[in-house]
mmCIF file of C-alpha atoms in Angstrom:
data_model
loop_
_atom_site.group_PDB
_atom_site.id
_atom_site.type_symbol
_atom_site.label_atom_id
_atom_site.label_comp_id
_atom_site.label_asym_id
_atom_site.label_seq_id
_atom_site.Cartn_x
_atom_site.Cartn_y
_atom_site.Cartn_z
ATOM 1 C CA MET X 17 36.920 33.772 40.111
ATOM 2 C CA PRO X 18 40.108 31.570 38.970
ATOM 3 C CA VAL X 19 42.976 32.733 37.519
ATOM 4 C CA VAL X 20 43.575 30.553 34.021
ATOM 5 C CA VAL X 21 47.126 30.575 32.368
ATOM 6 C CA ASN X 22 47.223 29.589 29.199
ATOM 7 C CA LEU X 23 50.258 26.925 29.493
ATOM 8 C CA ARG X 24 51.295 26.954 25.354
ATOM 9 C CA LYS X 25 53.124 30.434 26.167
ATOM 10 C CA TYR X 26 53.988 29.581 29.408
ATOM 11 C CA LYS X 27 56.164 26.567 28.008
ATOM 12 C CA GLN X 28 57.683 28.141 24.786
ATOM 13 C CA LYS X 29 59.007 31.325 27.165
ATOM 14 C CA ARG X 30 60.624 28.117 29.268
ATOM 15 C CA ALA X 31 62.103 26.624 26.966
ATOM 16 C CA GLU X 32 63.504 28.734 24.363
ATOM 17 C CA GLY X 33 67.256 28.596 23.246
ATOM 18 C CA LYS X 34 67.605 25.728 25.535
ATOM 19 C CA THR X 35 66.220 22.725 23.677
ATOM 20 C CA LEU X 36 68.169 23.561 20.192
ATOM 21 C CA CYS X 37 71.467 24.126 22.917
ATOM 22 C CA THR X 38 71.028 20.454 24.338
ATOM 23 C CA SER X 39 70.862 19.129 21.439
ATOM 24 C CA GLY X 40 74.081 20.415 20.057
ATOM 25 C CA PHE X 41 72.702 22.794 17.753
ATOM 26 C CA HIS X 42 74.539 25.911 19.721
ATOM 27 C CA LYS X 43 74.443 29.535 17.564
ATOM 28 C CA TRP X 44 78.167 30.804 17.607
ATOM 29 C CA GLU X 45 79.177 33.989 17.714
ATOM 30 C CA ASN X 46 83.299 35.258 17.402
ATOM 31 C CA LEU X 47 84.564 37.045 20.536
ATOM 32 C CA SER X 48 87.162 40.531 19.353
ATOM 33 C CA GLU X 49 90.480 38.813 20.905
ATOM 34 C CA ARG X 50 92.485 36.114 18.032
ATOM 35 C CA ARG X 51 95.541 34.538 20.140
ATOM 36 C CA PHE X 52 98.444 32.669 18.292
ATOM 37 C CA ASP X 53 99.619 29.621 19.419
ATOM 38 C CA VAL X 54 102.781 28.798 19.695
ATOM 39 C CA LYS X 55 103.614 25.442 19.776
ATOM 40 C CA GLN X 56 101.319 24.315 16.843
ATOM 41 C CA GLY X 57 101.852 27.611 14.728
ATOM 42 C CA LYS X 58 98.097 28.777 13.937
ATOM 43 C CA LEU X 59 96.209 31.607 15.238
ATOM 44 C CA VAL X 60 93.078 30.874 17.717
ATOM 45 C CA SER X 61 90.104 31.868 17.496
ATOM 46 C CA ALA X 62 87.173 31.782 20.471
ATOM 47 C CA GLU X 63 83.217 31.630 20.162
ATOM 48 C CA ARG X 64 80.566 31.661 22.405
ATOM 49 C CA CYS X 65 77.003 30.741 21.708
ATOM 50 C CA LYS X 66 74.227 33.308 21.876
ATOM 51 C CA ARG X 67 71.839 30.999 23.967
ATOM 52 C CA CYS X 68 73.121 29.040 26.849
ATOM 53 C CA GLY X 69 77.243 30.769 26.666
ATOM 54 C CA VAL X 70 79.521 28.384 26.887
ATOM 55 C CA GLU X 71 82.634 28.359 25.039
ATOM 56 C CA ARG X 72 84.965 27.309 22.531
ATOM 57 C CA THR X 73 88.116 27.491 20.823
ATOM 58 C CA LYS X 74 89.060 26.541 16.686
ATOM 59 C CA LEU X 75 92.541 26.860 14.863
ATOM 60 C CA THR X 76 92.030 28.904 11.744
#
């Protein structure tokens, strides 16, 4: 007896969270540490994407 696999559920699991980030729609969350940029005299906050783990820094 052949095994039947539901392709819709498999495709949804595989693409979950990756397609938005590749299109530029990251889900940023703030990291707890805050640093001070001496050259510009501003606070720097670090953010990480929940889905793909990419990090960025932002001047505040």
